[in-house]
mmCIF file of C-alpha atoms in Angstrom:
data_model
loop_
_atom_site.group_PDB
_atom_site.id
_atom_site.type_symbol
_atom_site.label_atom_id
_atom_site.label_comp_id
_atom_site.label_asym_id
_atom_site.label_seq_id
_atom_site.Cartn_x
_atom_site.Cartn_y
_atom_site.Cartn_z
ATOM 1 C CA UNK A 6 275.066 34.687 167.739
ATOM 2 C CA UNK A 7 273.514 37.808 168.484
ATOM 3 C CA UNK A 8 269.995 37.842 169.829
ATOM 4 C CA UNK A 9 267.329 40.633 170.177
ATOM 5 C CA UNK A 10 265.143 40.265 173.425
ATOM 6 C CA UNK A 11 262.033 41.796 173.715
ATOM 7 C CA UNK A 12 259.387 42.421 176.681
ATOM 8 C CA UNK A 13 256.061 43.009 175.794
ATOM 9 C CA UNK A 14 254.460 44.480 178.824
ATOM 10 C CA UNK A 15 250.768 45.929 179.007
ATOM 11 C CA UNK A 16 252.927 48.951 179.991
ATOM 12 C CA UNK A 17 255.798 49.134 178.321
ATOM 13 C CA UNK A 18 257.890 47.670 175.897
ATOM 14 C CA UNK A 19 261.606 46.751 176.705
ATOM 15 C CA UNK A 20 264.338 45.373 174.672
ATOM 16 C CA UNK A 21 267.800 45.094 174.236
ATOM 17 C CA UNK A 22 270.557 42.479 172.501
ATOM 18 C CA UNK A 23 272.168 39.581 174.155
ATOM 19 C CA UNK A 24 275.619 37.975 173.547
ATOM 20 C CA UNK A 25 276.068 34.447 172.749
ATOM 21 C CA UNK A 26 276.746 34.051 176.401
ATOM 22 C CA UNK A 27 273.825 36.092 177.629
ATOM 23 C CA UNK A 28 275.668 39.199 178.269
ATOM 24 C CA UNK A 29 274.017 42.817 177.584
ATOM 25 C CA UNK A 30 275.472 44.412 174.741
ATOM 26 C CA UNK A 31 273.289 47.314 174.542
ATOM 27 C CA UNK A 32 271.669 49.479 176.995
ATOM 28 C CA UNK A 33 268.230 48.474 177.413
ATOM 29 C CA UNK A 34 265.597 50.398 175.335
ATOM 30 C CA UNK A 35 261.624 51.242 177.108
ATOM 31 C CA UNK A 36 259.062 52.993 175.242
ATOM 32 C CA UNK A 37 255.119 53.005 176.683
ATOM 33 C CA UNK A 38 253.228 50.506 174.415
ATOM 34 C CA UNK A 39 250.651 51.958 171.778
ATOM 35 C CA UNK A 40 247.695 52.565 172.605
ATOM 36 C CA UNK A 41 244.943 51.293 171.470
ATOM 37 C CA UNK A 42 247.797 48.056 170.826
ATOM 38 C CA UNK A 43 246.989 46.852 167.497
ATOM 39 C CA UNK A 44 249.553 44.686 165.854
ATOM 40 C CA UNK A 45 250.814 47.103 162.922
ATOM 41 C CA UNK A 46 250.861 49.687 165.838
ATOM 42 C CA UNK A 47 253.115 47.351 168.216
ATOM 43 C CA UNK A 48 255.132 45.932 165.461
ATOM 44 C CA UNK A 49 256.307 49.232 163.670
ATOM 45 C CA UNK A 50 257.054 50.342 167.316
ATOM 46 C CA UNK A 51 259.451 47.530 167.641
ATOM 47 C CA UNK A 52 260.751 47.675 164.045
ATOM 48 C CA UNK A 53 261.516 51.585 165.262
ATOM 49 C CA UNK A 54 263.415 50.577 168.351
ATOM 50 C CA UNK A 55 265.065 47.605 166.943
ATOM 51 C CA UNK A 56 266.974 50.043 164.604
ATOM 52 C CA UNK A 57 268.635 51.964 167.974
ATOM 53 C CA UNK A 58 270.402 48.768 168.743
ATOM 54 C CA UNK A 59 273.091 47.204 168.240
ATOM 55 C CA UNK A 60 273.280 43.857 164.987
ATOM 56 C CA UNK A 61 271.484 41.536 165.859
ATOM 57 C CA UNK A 62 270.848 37.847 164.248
ATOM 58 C CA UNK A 63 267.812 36.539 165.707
ATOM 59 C CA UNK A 64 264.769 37.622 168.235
ATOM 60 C CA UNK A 65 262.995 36.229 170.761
ATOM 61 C CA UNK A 66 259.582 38.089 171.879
ATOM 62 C CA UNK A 67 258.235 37.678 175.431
ATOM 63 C CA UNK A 68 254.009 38.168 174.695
ATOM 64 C CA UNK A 69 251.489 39.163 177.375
ATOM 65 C CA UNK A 70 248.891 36.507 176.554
ATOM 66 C CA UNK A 71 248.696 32.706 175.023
ATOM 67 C CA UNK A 72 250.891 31.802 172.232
ATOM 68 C CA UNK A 73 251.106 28.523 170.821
ATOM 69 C CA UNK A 74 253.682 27.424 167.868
ATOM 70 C CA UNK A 75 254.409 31.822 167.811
ATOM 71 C CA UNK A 76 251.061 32.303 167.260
ATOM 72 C CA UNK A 77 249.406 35.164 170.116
ATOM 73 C CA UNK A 78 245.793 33.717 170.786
ATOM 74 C CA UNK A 79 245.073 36.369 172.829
ATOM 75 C CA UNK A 80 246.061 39.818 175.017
ATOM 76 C CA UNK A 81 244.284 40.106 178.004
ATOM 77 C CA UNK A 82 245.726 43.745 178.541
ATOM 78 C CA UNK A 83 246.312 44.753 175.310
ATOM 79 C CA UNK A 84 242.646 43.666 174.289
ATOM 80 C CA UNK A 85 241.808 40.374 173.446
ATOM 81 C CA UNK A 86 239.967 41.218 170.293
ATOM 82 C CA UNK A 87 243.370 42.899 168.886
ATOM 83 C CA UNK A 88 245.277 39.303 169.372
ATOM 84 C CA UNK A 89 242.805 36.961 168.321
ATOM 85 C CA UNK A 90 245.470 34.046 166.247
ATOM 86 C CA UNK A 91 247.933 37.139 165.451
ATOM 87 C CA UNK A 92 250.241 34.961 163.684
ATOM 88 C CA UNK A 93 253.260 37.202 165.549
ATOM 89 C CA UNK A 94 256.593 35.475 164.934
ATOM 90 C CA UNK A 95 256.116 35.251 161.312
ATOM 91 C CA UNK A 96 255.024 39.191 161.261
ATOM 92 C CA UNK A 97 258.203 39.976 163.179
ATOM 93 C CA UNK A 98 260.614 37.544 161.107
ATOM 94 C CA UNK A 99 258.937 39.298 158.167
ATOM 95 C CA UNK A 100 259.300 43.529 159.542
ATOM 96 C CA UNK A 101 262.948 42.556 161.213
ATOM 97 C CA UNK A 102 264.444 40.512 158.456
ATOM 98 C CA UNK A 103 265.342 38.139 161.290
ATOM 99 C CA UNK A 104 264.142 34.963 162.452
ATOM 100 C CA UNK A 105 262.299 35.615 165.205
ATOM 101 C CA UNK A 106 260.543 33.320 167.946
ATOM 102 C CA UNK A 107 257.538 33.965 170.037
ATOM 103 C CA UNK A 108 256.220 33.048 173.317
ATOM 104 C CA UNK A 109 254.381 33.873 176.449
ATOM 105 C CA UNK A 110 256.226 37.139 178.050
ATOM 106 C CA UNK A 111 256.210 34.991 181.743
ATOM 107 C CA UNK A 112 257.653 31.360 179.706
ATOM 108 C CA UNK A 113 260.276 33.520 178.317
ATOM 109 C CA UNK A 114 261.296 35.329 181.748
ATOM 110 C CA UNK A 115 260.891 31.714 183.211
ATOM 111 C CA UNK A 116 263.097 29.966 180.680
ATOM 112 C CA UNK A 117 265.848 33.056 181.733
ATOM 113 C CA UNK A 118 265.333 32.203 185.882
ATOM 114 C CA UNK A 119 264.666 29.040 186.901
ATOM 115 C CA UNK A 120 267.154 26.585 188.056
ATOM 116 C CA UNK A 121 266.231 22.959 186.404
ATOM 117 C CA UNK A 122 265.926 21.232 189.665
ATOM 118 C CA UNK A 123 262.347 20.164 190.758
ATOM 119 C CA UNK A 124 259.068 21.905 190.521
ATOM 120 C CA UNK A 125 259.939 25.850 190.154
ATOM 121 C CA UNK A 126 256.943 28.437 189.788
ATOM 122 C CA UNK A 127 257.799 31.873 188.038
ATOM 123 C CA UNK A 128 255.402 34.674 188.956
ATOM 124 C CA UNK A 129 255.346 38.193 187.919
ATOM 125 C CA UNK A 130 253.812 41.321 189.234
ATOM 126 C CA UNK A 131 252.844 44.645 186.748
ATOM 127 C CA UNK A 132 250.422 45.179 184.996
ATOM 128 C CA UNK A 133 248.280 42.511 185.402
ATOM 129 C CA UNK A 134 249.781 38.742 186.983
ATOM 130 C CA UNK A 135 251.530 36.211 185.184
ATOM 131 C CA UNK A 136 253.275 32.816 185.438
ATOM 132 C CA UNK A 137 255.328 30.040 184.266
ATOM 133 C CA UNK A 138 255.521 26.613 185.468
ATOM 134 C CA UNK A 139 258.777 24.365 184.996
ATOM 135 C CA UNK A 140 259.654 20.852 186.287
ATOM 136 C CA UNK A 141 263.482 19.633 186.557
ATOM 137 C CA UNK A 142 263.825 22.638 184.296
ATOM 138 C CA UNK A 143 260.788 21.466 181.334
ATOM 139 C CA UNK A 144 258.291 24.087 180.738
ATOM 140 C CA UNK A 145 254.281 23.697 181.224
ATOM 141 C CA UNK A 146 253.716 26.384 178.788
ATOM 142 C CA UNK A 147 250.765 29.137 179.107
ATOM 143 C CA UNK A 148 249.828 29.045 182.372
ATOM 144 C CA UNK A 149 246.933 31.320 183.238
ATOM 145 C CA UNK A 150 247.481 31.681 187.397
ATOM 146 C CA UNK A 151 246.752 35.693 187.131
ATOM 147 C CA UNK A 152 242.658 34.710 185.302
ATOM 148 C CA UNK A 153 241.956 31.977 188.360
ATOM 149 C CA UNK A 154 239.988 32.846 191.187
ATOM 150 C CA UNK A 155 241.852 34.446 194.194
ATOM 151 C CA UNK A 156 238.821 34.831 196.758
ATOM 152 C CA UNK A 157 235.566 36.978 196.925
ATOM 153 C CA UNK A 158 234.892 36.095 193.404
ATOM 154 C CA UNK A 159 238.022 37.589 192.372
ATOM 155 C CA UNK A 160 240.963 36.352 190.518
ATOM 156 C CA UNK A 161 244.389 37.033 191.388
ATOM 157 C CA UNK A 162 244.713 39.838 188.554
ATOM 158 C CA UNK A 163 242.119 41.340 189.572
ATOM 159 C CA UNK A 164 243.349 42.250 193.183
ATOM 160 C CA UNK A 165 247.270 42.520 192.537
ATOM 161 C CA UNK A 166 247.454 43.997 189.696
ATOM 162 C CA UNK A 167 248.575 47.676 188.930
ATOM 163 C CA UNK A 168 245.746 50.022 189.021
ATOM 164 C CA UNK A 169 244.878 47.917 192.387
ATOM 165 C CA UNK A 170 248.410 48.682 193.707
ATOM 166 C CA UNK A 171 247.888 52.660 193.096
ATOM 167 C CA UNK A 172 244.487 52.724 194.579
ATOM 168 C CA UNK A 173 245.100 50.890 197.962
ATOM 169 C CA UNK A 174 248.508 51.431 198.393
ATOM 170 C CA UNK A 175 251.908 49.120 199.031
ATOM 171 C CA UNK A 176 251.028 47.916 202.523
ATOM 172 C CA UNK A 177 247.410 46.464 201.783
ATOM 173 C CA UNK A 178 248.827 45.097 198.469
ATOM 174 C CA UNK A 179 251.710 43.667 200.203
ATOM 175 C CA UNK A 180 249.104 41.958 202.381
ATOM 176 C CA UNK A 181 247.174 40.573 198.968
ATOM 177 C CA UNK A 182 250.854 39.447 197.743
ATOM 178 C CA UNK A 183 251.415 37.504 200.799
ATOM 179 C CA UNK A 184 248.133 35.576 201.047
ATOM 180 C CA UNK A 185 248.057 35.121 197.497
ATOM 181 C CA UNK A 186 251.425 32.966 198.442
ATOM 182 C CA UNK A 187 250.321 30.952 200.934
ATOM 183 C CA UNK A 188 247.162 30.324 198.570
ATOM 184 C CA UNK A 189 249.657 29.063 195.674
ATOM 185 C CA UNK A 190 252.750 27.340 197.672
ATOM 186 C CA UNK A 191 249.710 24.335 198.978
ATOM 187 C CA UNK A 192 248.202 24.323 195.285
ATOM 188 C CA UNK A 193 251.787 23.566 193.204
ATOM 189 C CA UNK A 194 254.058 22.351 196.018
ATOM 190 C CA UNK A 195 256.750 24.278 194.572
ATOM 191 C CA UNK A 196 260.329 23.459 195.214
ATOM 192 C CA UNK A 197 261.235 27.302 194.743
ATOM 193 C CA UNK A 198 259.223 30.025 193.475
ATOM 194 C CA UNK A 199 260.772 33.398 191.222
ATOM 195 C CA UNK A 200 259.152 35.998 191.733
ATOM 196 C CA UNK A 201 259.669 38.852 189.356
ATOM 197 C CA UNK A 202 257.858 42.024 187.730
ATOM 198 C CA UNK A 203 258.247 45.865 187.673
ATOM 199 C CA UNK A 204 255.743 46.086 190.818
ATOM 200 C CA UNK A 205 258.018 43.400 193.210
ATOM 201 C CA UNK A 206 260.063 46.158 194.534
ATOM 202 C CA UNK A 207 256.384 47.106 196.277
ATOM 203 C CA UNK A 208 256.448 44.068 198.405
ATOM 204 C CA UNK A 209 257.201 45.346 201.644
ATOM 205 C CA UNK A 210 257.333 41.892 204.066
ATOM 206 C CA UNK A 211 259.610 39.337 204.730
ATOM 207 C CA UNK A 212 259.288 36.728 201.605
ATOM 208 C CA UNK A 213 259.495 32.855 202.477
ATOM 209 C CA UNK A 214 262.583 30.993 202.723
ATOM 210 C CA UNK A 215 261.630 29.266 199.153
ATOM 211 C CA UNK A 216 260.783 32.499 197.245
ATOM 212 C CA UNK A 217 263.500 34.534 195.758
ATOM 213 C CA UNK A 218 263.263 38.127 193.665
ATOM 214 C CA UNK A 219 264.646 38.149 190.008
ATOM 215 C CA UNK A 220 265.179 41.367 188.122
ATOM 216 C CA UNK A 221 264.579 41.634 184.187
ATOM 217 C CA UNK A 222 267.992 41.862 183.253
ATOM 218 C CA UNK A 223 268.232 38.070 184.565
ATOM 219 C CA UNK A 224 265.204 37.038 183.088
ATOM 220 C CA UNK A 225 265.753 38.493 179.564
ATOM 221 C CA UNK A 226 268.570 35.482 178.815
ATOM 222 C CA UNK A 227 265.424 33.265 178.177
ATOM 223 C CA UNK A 228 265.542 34.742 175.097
ATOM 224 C CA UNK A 229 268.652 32.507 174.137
ATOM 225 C CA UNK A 230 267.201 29.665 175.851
ATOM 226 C CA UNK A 231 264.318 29.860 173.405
ATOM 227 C CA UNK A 232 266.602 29.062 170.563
ATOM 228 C CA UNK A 233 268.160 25.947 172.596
ATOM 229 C CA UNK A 234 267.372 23.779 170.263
#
């Protein structure tokens, strides 16, 4: 079966349709998300792009905040009083004809990377910071890492993500990468950690021996894991 994965970034919004296996089938589509981003404003967006691709049966939706049971509780960079219980799966199975499935954009990436085997953190760099924990493969959903403090009364959002990037510049960010790291690996005790996002490729140092880069195209197939069942 067919399924329609889609990326929700703060940024942009990506998407493209996945074989039963997890194979591409389409090129990947990217259009800059609305602005202000108010659901009828994202979702006709997606209802617009969706019609580019390929058939599709189903869709899974990566979502830049907390969702619970496809539900979006909130949208820290889309605005939080946008997403406030945005009942989103059941607005997208309802503009796409499809049933669709919702979850937090980092889970969904997560569910696409990770290995099954121990304690494996997923952590991804744009916008803002997000990230996924999974044990022996199960999924702590809706981790906040990116809202927690970081140090100086900042959290780790607030001094790696994007706008920080462009206003200090790779090397002092790649400095704020690394020590955020060594803050985390002591904190989870992570068998391996995935670290993902559109900024990554700004990480200019030598990564430890249990961290490992993933691109999208890898972590889109979570969007047929979220139909596992």
């Amino acid at each position: 079966m067919t399924t329609l994965a889609i990326d929700i970034g703060g940024g942009t919004i990506k998407m493209l349709v996945l074989s039963p296996e997890g194979e591409a089938v389409s090129d990947s589509l990217s259009e800059p998300t609305p602005r202000p981003a108010t659901p009828d404003a994202l979702l006709s967006l997606i209802h617009d792009m969706s019609d580019a691709l390929p058939p599709h049966r189903r869709v899974s939706v990566g979502f830049p905040g907390v969702v619970k049971e496809g539900v979006a509780l909130n949208a820290p960079n889309l605005g939080n009083e946008l997403w406030d219980r945005v009942p989103l799966a059941q607005r997208l199975t309802q503009i796409l004809e499809r049933p669709a499935r919702a979850v937090n954009d980092v889970d969904l990436q997560g569910l696409g990377v990770v290995r099954g085997r121990g304690v494996e953190l997923v952590l991804t760099l744009g916008t803002g910071v997000g990230a996924a924990l999974f044990t022996d493969g199960a999924l702590v959903p809706n981790l906040e890492i990116g809202h927690h403090p970081f140090r100086d009364g900042n959290s780790y959002e607030d001094l790696l993500r994007d706008t920080e990037l462009k206003r200090i510049g790779p090397s002092e960010w790649t400095a704020r990468v690394m020590s955020a790291l060594a803050q985390l690996a002591p904190i989870f005790n992570y068998d391996l950690l995935h670290l993902g996002g559109g900024n990554v490729v700004n990480v200019k140092a030598r990564l430890p021996e249990d961290t490992r880069i993933f691109t999208l195209a890898e972590a889109m197939r979570g969007a047929l894991a979220l139909w596992a069942d």
